[in-house]
Amino acid sequence: MSIVVTGANGHLGRHVIEQLLEKVPADQVTAVVRSAEKGAGFAAQGVRIAVADYNTPETFDDVFAAGDKVLLISGSEVGNDRPGQHTVVINAAKAAGVALLAYTSAPGTLSAALADDHRATEKALLASGLPYVLLRNGWYHENYTENLTPVLEHNAVVAAAGEGRVSSAARADYAAAAVAVLTGEGHENQTYELGGDTAWSFAEYAAELSKQTGKEIAYNAVPGEVLVGILTGAGLPEPFAQVLAGVDASIAKGELVVDSGDLSRLAGRPTTPLADAIAVALKG
C-alpha cells in the first residue's frame, strides 16, 4: 500500500509530501510528477516517483495499485478542461482498486466560476463509486502574501471584495488536513469544509500590512470591472482576471467565510494567523 500524491511538485503538494514523511516511511509515499527532474528532490529522500501527466491518460495506467490511498490535487491550469484532467486520475484509480481518493476542492458556499471545475470533478468522483474524501479547501494566505510587491509599491491593497471577509489559512495548514485524512481512519465518504479559524477583511489586512511595514497602506475597494482593468493592465489574461474578480464578488457576498472548524480539527492545531504569513512574506 502506498500513499500517492498527484501534483506533488506544486506548492501544496510539496507541503503534503514533507508532512507525510514525518508520519510514514518514505517508501510508502509515491509522488506523481510530470518529469523525473521534478521528482529528483523527493527521490533523494527515498520517496517513490511516478511520472505522469493529467493531459496524457495512458501515463496513469501503472501509477496506482489496489489498496492505495490517493490525494488528487486539483490541476492548476485554470481555463483548461480540469474536470477532464481529474477524471483521468479518477478512472485510473478506480481501475486499480484504490482504497480512498481524496480531492482538493473548493468551499461548498463558493458560487464563483472558479468553483465550476471543482463541482464537476466532485460529481465525477461520486459517480465513480470510489471511497472518497472531499477536502473543500478555502483560500490560501499565500494568494495574498506571495505577491506583495505591487501592494508595497503603491501602498494600497486593491480588491473588489467590498467589506467581505475571508477565512484563509496557510498552505501548510491545508496540507496537514490532507495528511490526517491519508494517514488516519474513518474518513471515507466525508466532506470537509476547510478554512482558517479567523476570518479577516481587506481593511484589516491593509492595517496589518501597515503595522508590520511601518507604511500607511490603504484598502482601495473598487468595482469588479475596474479590478479586471487593473489586472489586465498588469499583464494577466482577461479570462483569468475575470475569474479573480468573480472570486472577489463571492468574497463580498460572504462565500469565503468557512466557520466549520474542520481545518483546525483535522490538523490537530489552530490554523496559522494571517499576521504570521505576512511576517514570513516580508522577511522573504
C-alpha positions as a Markdown table, in Angstrom:
| # | Residue | x | y | z |
|---|---|---|---|---|
| 1 | Met | 0.0 | 0.0 | 0.0 |
| 2 | Ser | 1.2 | 3.4 | -0.9 |
| 3 | Ile | 0.0 | 7.0 | -0.3 |
| 4 | Val | 0.0 | 8.6 | -3.7 |
| 5 | Val | 0.1 | 12.4 | -4.1 |
| 6 | Thr | -0.6 | 13.9 | -7.6 |
| 7 | Gly | 0.7 | 17.3 | -8.4 |
| 8 | Ala | 3.4 | 16.6 | -5.8 |
| 9 | Asn | 5.8 | 19.2 | -7.1 |
| 10 | Gly | 3.2 | 22.0 | -6.7 |
| 11 | His | 3.0 | 24.5 | -3.8 |
| 12 | Leu | 0.5 | 22.4 | -1.8 |
| 13 | Gly | 1.9 | 19.0 | -2.9 |
| 14 | Arg | 5.4 | 19.8 | -1.6 |
| 15 | His | 3.9 | 20.6 | 1.9 |
| 16 | Val | 1.9 | 17.3 | 1.8 |
| 17 | Ile | 4.9 | 15.2 | 1.0 |
| 18 | Glu | 7.0 | 17.0 | 3.6 |
| 19 | Gln | 4.4 | 16.3 | 6.3 |
| 20 | Leu | 3.7 | 12.7 | 5.2 |
| 21 | Leu | 7.4 | 11.9 | 5.7 |
| 22 | Glu | 7.0 | 12.9 | 9.3 |
| 23 | Lys | 4.4 | 10.2 | 9.7 |
| 24 | Val | 5.1 | 7.3 | 7.4 |
| 25 | Pro | 8.3 | 5.7 | 5.9 |
| 26 | Ala | 9.4 | 7.3 | 2.6 |
| 27 | Asp | 9.0 | 4.1 | 0.6 |
| 28 | Gln | 5.2 | 4.2 | 1.4 |
| 29 | Val | 4.9 | 7.5 | -0.3 |
| 30 | Thr | 4.6 | 8.0 | -4.1 |
| 31 | Ala | 5.0 | 11.4 | -5.6 |
| 32 | Val | 3.4 | 11.9 | -9.0 |
| 33 | Val | 5.3 | 14.5 | -11.1 |
| 34 | Arg | 5.4 | 15.5 | -14.7 |
| 35 | Ser | 9.1 | 14.7 | -15.2 |
| 36 | Ala | 11.8 | 12.7 | -13.4 |
| 37 | Glu | 13.7 | 16.0 | -12.9 |
| 38 | Lys | 10.8 | 17.5 | -11.0 |
| 39 | Gly | 10.9 | 14.5 | -8.7 |
| 40 | Ala | 14.6 | 14.4 | -8.0 |
| 41 | Gly | 14.4 | 16.1 | -4.6 |
| 42 | Phe | 11.7 | 13.6 | -3.5 |
| 43 | Ala | 13.7 | 10.6 | -4.8 |
| 44 | Ala | 16.7 | 11.8 | -2.8 |
| 45 | Gln | 14.5 | 11.4 | 0.3 |
| 46 | Gly | 13.5 | 7.9 | -0.6 |
| 47 | Val | 10.1 | 8.7 | -1.9 |
| 48 | Arg | 8.9 | 6.6 | -4.9 |
| 49 | Ile | 8.4 | 8.6 | -8.1 |
| 50 | Ala | 5.8 | 8.2 | -10.7 |
| 51 | Val | 6.0 | 10.3 | -13.9 |
| 52 | Ala | 2.5 | 11.1 | -15.2 |
| 53 | Asp | 0.6 | 13.9 | -16.8 |
| 54 | Tyr | -3.1 | 14.8 | -16.4 |
| 55 | Asn | -3.2 | 15.5 | -20.1 |
| 56 | Thr | -1.9 | 12.1 | -21.1 |
| 57 | Pro | -4.2 | 9.4 | -19.7 |
| 58 | Glu | -2.0 | 6.4 | -20.5 |
| 59 | Thr | 0.7 | 7.7 | -18.2 |
| 60 | Phe | -1.5 | 6.9 | -15.3 |
| 61 | Asp | -2.0 | 3.2 | -16.2 |
| 62 | Asp | 0.5 | 1.9 | -13.8 |
| 63 | Val | 0.6 | 4.6 | -11.1 |
| 64 | Phe | -1.9 | 3.2 | -8.7 |
| 65 | Ala | -2.3 | -0.2 | -7.0 |
| 66 | Ala | -5.1 | -1.9 | -5.1 |
| 67 | Gly | -5.3 | -0.5 | -1.5 |
| 68 | Asp | -3.5 | 2.7 | -2.2 |
| 69 | Lys | -4.7 | 6.0 | -0.7 |
| 70 | Val | -4.6 | 8.8 | -3.3 |
| 71 | Leu | -4.6 | 12.6 | -2.9 |
| 72 | Leu | -5.8 | 14.2 | -6.2 |
| 73 | Ile | -4.6 | 17.8 | -6.0 |
| 74 | Ser | -6.6 | 19.9 | -8.4 |
| 75 | Gly | -4.8 | 20.9 | -11.6 |
| 76 | Ser | -3.5 | 24.5 | -11.8 |
| 77 | Glu | -4.4 | 25.1 | -15.5 |
| 78 | Val | -7.5 | 27.3 | -15.0 |
| 79 | Gly | -9.3 | 27.5 | -18.3 |
| 80 | Asn | -8.2 | 24.1 | -19.5 |
| 81 | Asp | -10.5 | 21.1 | -19.1 |
| 82 | Arg | -9.7 | 20.5 | -15.5 |
| 83 | Pro | -12.6 | 18.2 | -14.8 |
| 84 | Gly | -11.4 | 16.1 | -17.8 |
| 85 | Gln | -7.9 | 16.0 | -16.4 |
| 86 | His | -9.1 | 15.0 | -13.0 |
| 87 | Thr | -11.4 | 12.3 | -14.4 |
| 88 | Val | -8.3 | 10.7 | -16.0 |
| 89 | Val | -6.9 | 10.2 | -12.4 |
| 90 | Ile | -10.3 | 9.0 | -11.0 |
| 91 | Asn | -10.7 | 6.4 | -13.8 |
| 92 | Ala | -7.2 | 5.1 | -13.3 |
| 93 | Ala | -7.7 | 4.9 | -9.5 |
| 94 | Lys | -10.9 | 3.1 | -9.9 |
| 95 | Ala | -9.4 | 0.6 | -12.4 |
| 96 | Ala | -6.6 | -0.1 | -9.8 |
| 97 | Gly | -9.0 | -0.6 | -6.9 |
| 98 | Val | -7.6 | 2.1 | -4.6 |
| 99 | Ala | -8.9 | 2.3 | -1.0 |
| 100 | Leu | -9.5 | 6.0 | -0.9 |
| 101 | Leu | -9.3 | 9.1 | -3.2 |
| 102 | Ala | -9.2 | 12.5 | -1.5 |
| 103 | Tyr | -9.7 | 15.5 | -3.8 |
| 104 | Thr | -8.8 | 19.2 | -3.0 |
| 105 | Ser | -12.0 | 21.0 | -3.9 |
| 106 | Ala | -13.4 | 24.5 | -3.2 |
| 107 | Pro | -15.8 | 25.6 | -0.4 |
| 108 | Gly | -19.4 | 24.4 | -0.9 |
| 109 | Thr | -20.5 | 28.0 | -0.4 |
| 110 | Leu | -18.4 | 29.3 | -3.4 |
| 111 | Ser | -20.6 | 30.2 | -6.4 |
| 112 | Ala | -17.8 | 32.0 | -8.5 |
| 113 | Ala | -16.9 | 30.5 | -11.8 |
| 114 | Leu | -13.7 | 29.2 | -10.2 |
| 115 | Ala | -15.8 | 26.6 | -8.4 |
| 116 | Asp | -17.4 | 25.1 | -11.5 |
| 117 | Asp | -14.4 | 22.8 | -12.3 |
| 118 | His | -14.4 | 21.6 | -8.7 |
| 119 | Arg | -18.2 | 20.8 | -8.7 |
| 120 | Ala | -17.8 | 18.9 | -12.0 |
| 121 | Thr | -14.9 | 16.9 | -10.5 |
| 122 | Glu | -16.8 | 16.1 | -7.3 |
| 123 | Lys | -19.7 | 14.8 | -9.4 |
| 124 | Ala | -17.3 | 12.6 | -11.4 |
| 125 | Leu | -15.7 | 11.3 | -8.2 |
| 126 | Leu | -19.1 | 10.5 | -6.5 |
| 127 | Ala | -20.3 | 8.8 | -9.7 |
| 128 | Ser | -17.2 | 6.6 | -9.8 |
| 129 | Gly | -18.2 | 4.8 | -6.6 |
| 130 | Leu | -14.7 | 5.1 | -5.1 |
| 131 | Pro | -14.4 | 5.7 | -1.4 |
| 132 | Tyr | -13.8 | 9.5 | -1.4 |
| 133 | Val | -13.0 | 12.5 | 0.8 |
| 134 | Leu | -13.8 | 16.0 | -0.4 |
| 135 | Leu | -11.3 | 18.4 | 1.0 |
| 136 | Arg | -13.0 | 21.7 | 0.2 |
| 137 | Asn | -10.1 | 24.0 | 0.7 |
| 138 | Gly | -10.8 | 27.6 | 1.4 |
| 139 | Trp | -8.5 | 30.4 | 0.3 |
| 140 | Tyr | -4.7 | 30.4 | 1.0 |
| 141 | His | -2.9 | 33.2 | 2.8 |
| 142 | Glu | -0.3 | 32.8 | 0.1 |
| 143 | Asn | -2.8 | 34.0 | -2.5 |
| 144 | Tyr | -2.2 | 37.4 | -1.0 |
| 145 | Thr | 1.2 | 37.3 | 0.7 |
| 146 | Glu | 3.2 | 35.8 | -2.1 |
| 147 | Asn | 2.9 | 38.9 | -4.3 |
| 148 | Leu | 3.2 | 41.9 | -2.0 |
| 149 | Thr | 5.4 | 43.9 | -4.4 |
| 150 | Pro | 2.6 | 45.9 | -6.1 |
| 151 | Val | 0.9 | 46.5 | -2.7 |
| 152 | Leu | 4.1 | 47.9 | -1.2 |
| 153 | Glu | 4.9 | 49.9 | -4.3 |
| 154 | His | 1.6 | 51.6 | -4.3 |
| 155 | Asn | 0.9 | 51.5 | -0.6 |
| 156 | Ala | -2.5 | 50.1 | -1.4 |
| 157 | Val | -4.5 | 46.8 | -1.2 |
| 158 | Val | -6.8 | 46.8 | -4.2 |
| 159 | Ala | -9.8 | 44.4 | -4.4 |
| 160 | Ala | -13.4 | 44.2 | -5.5 |
| 161 | Ala | -14.5 | 42.5 | -2.3 |
| 162 | Gly | -16.3 | 45.3 | -0.5 |
| 163 | Glu | -16.4 | 44.6 | 3.2 |
| 164 | Gly | -16.4 | 40.8 | 2.7 |
| 165 | Arg | -14.3 | 38.6 | 4.9 |
| 166 | Val | -12.0 | 35.6 | 4.1 |
| 167 | Ser | -11.3 | 32.6 | 6.2 |
| 168 | Ser | -7.9 | 31.9 | 4.7 |
| 169 | Ala | -5.2 | 29.7 | 6.1 |
| 170 | Ala | -1.6 | 28.7 | 5.2 |
| 171 | Arg | -1.0 | 26.0 | 2.6 |
| 172 | Ala | 0.8 | 24.1 | 5.3 |
| 173 | Asp | -2.5 | 24.0 | 7.3 |
| 174 | Tyr | -4.4 | 22.5 | 4.4 |
| 175 | Ala | -1.6 | 20.0 | 3.8 |
| 176 | Ala | -1.9 | 18.9 | 7.5 |
| 177 | Ala | -5.6 | 18.2 | 7.0 |
| 178 | Ala | -4.9 | 16.2 | 3.9 |
| 179 | Val | -2.2 | 14.2 | 5.7 |
| 180 | Ala | -4.6 | 13.5 | 8.6 |
| 181 | Val | -7.1 | 12.0 | 6.1 |
| 182 | Leu | -4.5 | 10.0 | 4.2 |
| 183 | Thr | -2.9 | 8.5 | 7.4 |
| 184 | Gly | -5.9 | 8.2 | 9.6 |
| 185 | Glu | -9.1 | 6.1 | 9.7 |
| 186 | Gly | -12.8 | 6.7 | 9.3 |
| 187 | His | -12.7 | 9.5 | 6.7 |
| 188 | Glu | -14.3 | 7.5 | 3.9 |
| 189 | Asn | -17.1 | 9.4 | 2.1 |
| 190 | Gln | -16.7 | 12.5 | 4.2 |
| 191 | Thr | -16.9 | 16.1 | 3.0 |
| 192 | Tyr | -14.8 | 18.6 | 5.0 |
| 193 | Glu | -15.3 | 22.4 | 4.7 |
| 194 | Leu | -11.8 | 23.8 | 5.3 |
| 195 | Gly | -10.9 | 27.4 | 6.3 |
| 196 | Gly | -8.9 | 29.4 | 8.8 |
| 197 | Asp | -10.0 | 29.9 | 12.3 |
| 198 | Thr | -10.3 | 33.7 | 11.9 |
| 199 | Ala | -11.9 | 35.5 | 9.0 |
| 200 | Trp | -10.4 | 38.9 | 8.1 |
| 201 | Ser | -11.5 | 41.8 | 5.9 |
| 202 | Phe | -9.3 | 43.6 | 3.4 |
| 203 | Ala | -9.3 | 46.7 | 5.6 |
| 204 | Glu | -7.9 | 44.5 | 8.4 |
| 205 | Tyr | -5.3 | 43.0 | 6.0 |
| 206 | Ala | -4.2 | 46.5 | 4.9 |
| 207 | Ala | -4.0 | 47.6 | 8.6 |
| 208 | Glu | -1.8 | 44.5 | 9.4 |
| 209 | Leu | 0.5 | 45.3 | 6.5 |
| 210 | Ser | 0.7 | 48.9 | 7.7 |
| 211 | Lys | 1.6 | 47.7 | 11.2 |
| 212 | Gln | 4.3 | 45.3 | 10.0 |
| 213 | Thr | 5.9 | 47.6 | 7.4 |
| 214 | Gly | 5.6 | 51.0 | 9.2 |
| 215 | Lys | 3.9 | 52.3 | 6.0 |
| 216 | Glu | 0.4 | 53.7 | 5.6 |
| 217 | Ile | -1.2 | 51.1 | 3.4 |
| 218 | Ala | -4.8 | 51.7 | 2.4 |
| 219 | Tyr | -7.6 | 49.4 | 1.2 |
| 220 | Asn | -9.0 | 50.6 | -2.1 |
| 221 | Ala | -12.3 | 48.9 | -2.7 |
| 222 | Val | -13.1 | 49.0 | -6.5 |
| 223 | Pro | -15.9 | 47.7 | -8.7 |
| 224 | Gly | -15.2 | 44.3 | -10.4 |
| 225 | Glu | -14.8 | 45.8 | -13.9 |
| 226 | Val | -12.2 | 48.2 | -12.5 |
| 227 | Leu | -10.2 | 45.4 | -11.0 |
| 228 | Val | -10.3 | 43.5 | -14.3 |
| 229 | Gly | -8.9 | 46.5 | -16.0 |
| 230 | Ile | -6.1 | 46.8 | -13.4 |
| 231 | Leu | -5.2 | 43.1 | -13.6 |
| 232 | Thr | -5.2 | 43.0 | -17.4 |
| 233 | Gly | -3.1 | 46.2 | -17.4 |
| 234 | Ala | -0.6 | 44.3 | -15.3 |
| 235 | Gly | -0.4 | 41.6 | -17.9 |
| 236 | Leu | -2.9 | 39.0 | -16.7 |
| 237 | Pro | -5.1 | 37.4 | -19.5 |
| 238 | Glu | -8.6 | 38.8 | -19.4 |
| 239 | Pro | -10.3 | 35.4 | -18.7 |
| 240 | Phe | -8.2 | 34.9 | -15.6 |
| 241 | Ala | -8.7 | 38.5 | -14.5 |
| 242 | Gln | -12.5 | 37.9 | -14.8 |
| 243 | Val | -12.1 | 34.7 | -12.6 |
| 244 | Leu | -10.3 | 36.7 | -9.9 |
| 245 | Ala | -12.9 | 39.4 | -10.0 |
| 246 | Gly | -15.6 | 36.8 | -9.7 |
| 247 | Val | -13.9 | 35.4 | -6.6 |
| 248 | Asp | -13.8 | 38.9 | -5.1 |
| 249 | Ala | -17.6 | 39.2 | -5.8 |
| 250 | Ser | -18.1 | 36.0 | -3.9 |
| 251 | Ile | -16.0 | 37.3 | -1.0 |
| 252 | Ala | -18.2 | 40.4 | -0.9 |
| 253 | Lys | -21.2 | 38.1 | -0.5 |
| 254 | Gly | -19.6 | 36.2 | 2.3 |
| 255 | Glu | -18.9 | 33.0 | 0.4 |
| 256 | Leu | -15.3 | 32.5 | 1.5 |
| 257 | Val | -16.2 | 32.6 | 5.2 |
| 258 | Val | -15.8 | 29.0 | 6.4 |
| 259 | Asp | -16.6 | 28.5 | 10.0 |
| 260 | Ser | -16.9 | 24.8 | 10.3 |
| 261 | Gly | -13.7 | 24.3 | 12.4 |
| 262 | Asp | -12.9 | 21.3 | 10.2 |
| 263 | Leu | -9.4 | 22.5 | 9.3 |
| 264 | Ser | -8.0 | 23.0 | 12.8 |
| 265 | Arg | -9.8 | 19.9 | 13.9 |
| 266 | Leu | -8.1 | 17.7 | 11.2 |
| 267 | Ala | -4.8 | 19.5 | 11.6 |
| 268 | Gly | -4.9 | 19.0 | 15.3 |
| 269 | Arg | -3.8 | 22.6 | 16.0 |
| 270 | Pro | -5.0 | 26.1 | 15.4 |
| 271 | Thr | -4.6 | 27.4 | 11.9 |
| 272 | Thr | -1.8 | 29.9 | 11.0 |
| 273 | Pro | -2.8 | 33.5 | 11.6 |
| 274 | Leu | -2.6 | 35.8 | 8.6 |
| 275 | Ala | -0.2 | 38.1 | 10.5 |
| 276 | Asp | 2.3 | 35.2 | 10.7 |
| 277 | Ala | 2.1 | 34.7 | 6.9 |
| 278 | Ile | 2.6 | 38.4 | 6.3 |
| 279 | Ala | 5.7 | 38.4 | 8.6 |
| 280 | Val | 7.2 | 35.4 | 6.7 |
| 281 | Ala | 6.5 | 37.1 | 3.3 |
| 282 | Leu | 8.1 | 40.4 | 4.4 |
| 283 | Lys | 11.2 | 38.6 | 5.6 |
| 284 | Gly | 11.5 | 36.7 | 2.3 |
